[in-house]
Structure formats: C-alpha cells, structure tokens
Amino acid sequence: MVKDALFAIRDLLDAEWNLSPKPSIEDIAVLDRGEGKRNRLQDQDVIRIFETAHNEAQPELLFDFVNIHVNLTIDVRTVKSRERLSALRDEVRRIIHKHRKGNGNDFDRVIFKTRTDLSDRSKGLFRYTLQAEVITFSDLLETIT
C-alpha cells in the first residue's frame, strides 16, 4: 500500500537533508499545543508539514484507477536570520526537485508550486510557507476500498 503523501514527504525531507544543523521536521497534526511556540525556535529551526487539499480524479470510466493529488504546505521557520531562512528554503526545494519524478515507491510526481514569505522582522521570526503537490498515478481502487 502507498504511504500517505504527507508522511512520504516528511520522511523524504528527513532522510535527504544535508544542511547542518538539521531542523525538526514534523507533521503539524501530531504536535502538542505548546510545541509551536517561539521559545522552541531558539534551540532549533522547525519545518512543519500539513495537508491543505486532496483531490481524486478518475480519468476514464473504462479503467479501474484514480489519480490522487495532495497539496501540502511546508512551513519553514527560524529565528536565526534571513540568510538561514533562505538556506532552509533552498534545501527543501533541492529535495523536492530531486524527487520531482517520484521516489519510486510512494508517489509518482511532486511539484513545487509556490512560496510565501510570512516573516515578521519586528518579532525576529523568519518564515516561508512552501506549497507542493504530490501526485500518485493509477492508485488501484481495490487498495482504497
């Protein structure tokens, strides 16, 4: 069975990360309420991932498969500097682009779509949100039902 898109990207970022020091890379849904606080950022940069949209498209009625499109938000945060934020962003983009044709196991395509700068310089928080679409071709309906 195919791994959930969010877990596949989280595990891919974790396994392929080359930039030191390595940030905390987690699914936002499994965090405790207080873990997103600014004081945690003093110790370690964080990357949080969450699903923003899911679409299943059945291309033709003659075939028994669907194509799955999952949009993920990759939330990159640091309190260190604008330069560190850019380095984190570039490392995420490097990994996404490296695996754009799929990872050979969990998904068939991943597309880096957009980025948004949400930095708040008055509070010393540097932040990007990156959007990526994970596509799985021909996921058999028998595995879904």
Short mmCIF file of C-alpha atoms in Angstrom, two decimals:
data_model
loop_
_atom_site.label_atom_id
_atom_site.label_comp_id
_atom_site.label_asym_id
_atom_site.label_seq_id
_atom_site.Cartn_x
_atom_site.Cartn_y
_atom_site.Cartn_z
CA MET A 1 0.00 0.00 0.00
CA VAL A 2 1.17 3.51 -0.83
CA LYS A 3 2.34 5.69 2.07
CA ASP A 4 0.32 8.81 2.86
CA ALA A 5 1.69 11.78 0.87
CA LEU A 6 2.39 13.86 3.97
CA PHE A 7 4.38 11.07 5.63
CA ALA A 8 6.23 10.34 2.38
CA ILE A 9 7.39 13.96 2.02
CA ARG A 10 8.22 14.29 5.73
CA ASP A 11 10.32 11.11 5.61
CA LEU A 12 11.96 12.20 2.35
CA LEU A 13 12.97 15.60 3.79
CA ASP A 14 14.27 13.90 6.93
CA ALA A 15 16.29 11.29 5.03
CA GLU A 16 17.71 13.59 2.32
CA TRP A 17 18.52 16.64 4.47
CA ASN A 18 22.16 17.78 4.01
CA LEU A 19 22.18 21.27 5.54
CA SER A 20 23.56 21.50 9.05
CA PRO A 21 22.20 21.85 11.67
CA LYS A 22 19.21 19.74 10.76
CA PRO A 23 15.81 21.25 11.66
CA SER A 24 12.95 19.50 13.39
CA ILE A 25 10.75 18.11 10.55
CA GLU A 26 7.28 17.05 11.71
CA ASP A 27 3.62 16.63 10.82
CA ILE A 28 1.83 19.56 12.45
CA ALA A 29 -1.11 17.35 13.47
CA VAL A 30 0.93 15.28 15.93
CA LEU A 31 2.40 18.20 17.91
CA ASP A 32 1.28 19.22 21.37
CA ARG A 33 -0.40 22.62 21.62
CA GLY A 34 2.64 24.36 23.08
CA GLU A 35 5.28 22.95 20.74
CA GLY A 36 4.86 25.65 18.09
CA LYS A 37 5.87 28.44 20.46
CA ARG A 38 8.70 30.82 19.65
CA ASN A 39 10.94 29.74 22.57
CA ARG A 40 11.39 26.32 20.92
CA LEU A 41 12.83 28.08 17.86
CA GLN A 42 15.72 29.41 19.94
CA ASP A 43 17.13 25.87 20.07
CA GLN A 44 16.29 24.50 16.64
CA ASP A 45 14.82 25.54 13.30
CA VAL A 46 11.49 23.89 12.53
CA ILE A 47 9.71 22.59 9.47
CA ARG A 48 6.05 21.69 9.87
CA ILE A 49 4.04 19.94 7.17
CA PHE A 50 0.27 19.77 6.78
CA GLU A 51 -2.21 18.79 4.10
CA THR A 52 -4.17 21.67 2.56
CA ALA A 53 -6.13 19.94 -0.23
CA HIS A 54 -6.81 16.47 -1.59
CA ASN A 55 -8.30 15.66 -4.98
CA GLU A 56 -9.04 12.31 -6.58
CA ALA A 57 -9.60 12.33 -10.34
CA GLN A 58 -10.86 9.35 -12.28
CA PRO A 59 -9.53 9.93 -15.79
CA GLU A 60 -11.68 7.43 -17.71
CA LEU A 61 -14.64 5.26 -16.85
CA LEU A 62 -13.16 2.23 -18.63
CA PHE A 63 -10.25 1.91 -16.23
CA ASP A 64 -10.37 0.97 -12.56
CA PHE A 65 -7.99 3.56 -11.13
CA VAL A 66 -7.84 7.10 -9.84
CA ASN A 67 -5.15 9.74 -9.81
CA ILE A 68 -4.59 11.31 -6.40
CA HIS A 69 -3.39 14.90 -5.99
CA VAL A 70 -2.46 16.05 -2.48
CA ASN A 71 -1.41 19.64 -1.81
CA LEU A 72 0.91 20.07 1.15
CA THR A 73 2.08 23.17 2.96
CA ILE A 74 5.68 23.03 4.17
CA ASP A 75 6.08 25.69 6.88
CA VAL A 76 9.75 26.65 7.37
CA ARG A 77 10.66 28.78 10.44
CA THR A 78 13.81 30.13 12.04
CA VAL A 79 14.77 32.95 14.40
CA LYS A 80 18.41 32.96 13.32
CA SER A 81 18.47 35.18 10.20
CA ARG A 82 17.09 35.85 6.74
CA GLU A 83 20.14 34.04 5.32
CA ARG A 84 19.38 30.92 7.38
CA LEU A 85 15.75 31.00 6.20
CA SER A 86 16.92 31.17 2.59
CA ALA A 87 19.26 28.22 3.15
CA LEU A 88 16.43 26.15 4.68
CA ARG A 89 14.10 27.07 1.81
CA ASP A 90 16.72 26.13 -0.78
CA GLU A 91 17.34 22.76 0.88
CA VAL A 92 13.60 21.95 0.83
CA ARG A 93 13.44 22.97 -2.84
CA ARG A 94 16.53 20.87 -3.67
CA ILE A 95 14.96 17.76 -2.18
CA ILE A 96 11.57 18.37 -3.81
CA HIS A 97 13.11 18.99 -7.25
CA LYS A 98 15.41 15.97 -6.90
CA HIS A 99 12.36 13.73 -6.42
CA ARG A 100 10.01 15.53 -8.83
CA LYS A 101 9.58 12.31 -10.86
CA GLY A 102 8.58 10.37 -7.74
CA ASN A 103 10.53 8.48 -5.17
CA GLY A 104 9.94 5.15 -6.89
CA ASN A 105 7.71 3.86 -4.14
CA ASP A 106 5.16 6.18 -2.53
CA PHE A 107 4.26 8.75 -5.20
CA ASP A 108 4.76 9.41 -8.91
CA ARG A 109 5.31 13.18 -9.03
CA VAL A 110 5.93 16.04 -6.65
CA ILE A 111 5.68 19.61 -7.89
CA PHE A 112 6.98 22.66 -6.07
CA LYS A 113 4.23 25.22 -6.66
CA THR A 114 4.56 28.46 -4.69
CA ARG A 115 6.22 30.07 -1.71
CA THR A 116 5.01 32.85 0.56
CA ASP A 117 7.20 34.97 2.83
CA LEU A 118 5.46 35.34 6.21
CA SER A 119 8.46 36.74 8.09
CA ASP A 120 7.84 39.18 10.93
CA ARG A 121 11.06 41.12 11.35
CA SER A 122 9.69 43.11 14.30
CA LYS A 123 9.43 39.83 16.26
CA GLY A 124 12.58 38.29 14.78
CA LEU A 125 10.69 35.40 13.17
CA PHE A 126 11.72 34.42 9.65
CA ARG A 127 9.19 32.17 7.90
CA TYR A 128 8.28 30.77 4.50
CA THR A 129 5.39 28.57 3.56
CA LEU A 130 6.03 26.42 0.51
CA GLN A 131 3.31 24.64 -1.44
CA ALA A 132 3.96 21.25 -3.04
CA GLU A 133 1.60 18.94 -4.89
CA VAL A 134 2.15 15.20 -4.52
CA ILE A 135 0.63 13.11 -7.32
CA THR A 136 0.02 9.37 -7.35
CA PHE A 137 -0.98 7.87 -10.70
CA SER A 138 -3.19 4.83 -11.04
CA ASP A 139 -3.85 4.04 -7.41
CA LEU A 140 -6.00 0.93 -7.77
CA LEU A 141 -9.47 1.20 -6.32
CA GLU A 142 -9.13 -2.22 -4.65
CA THR A 143 -6.47 -0.77 -2.33
CA ILE A 144 -8.74 2.14 -1.35
CA THR A 145 -11.88 0.17 -0.57
#
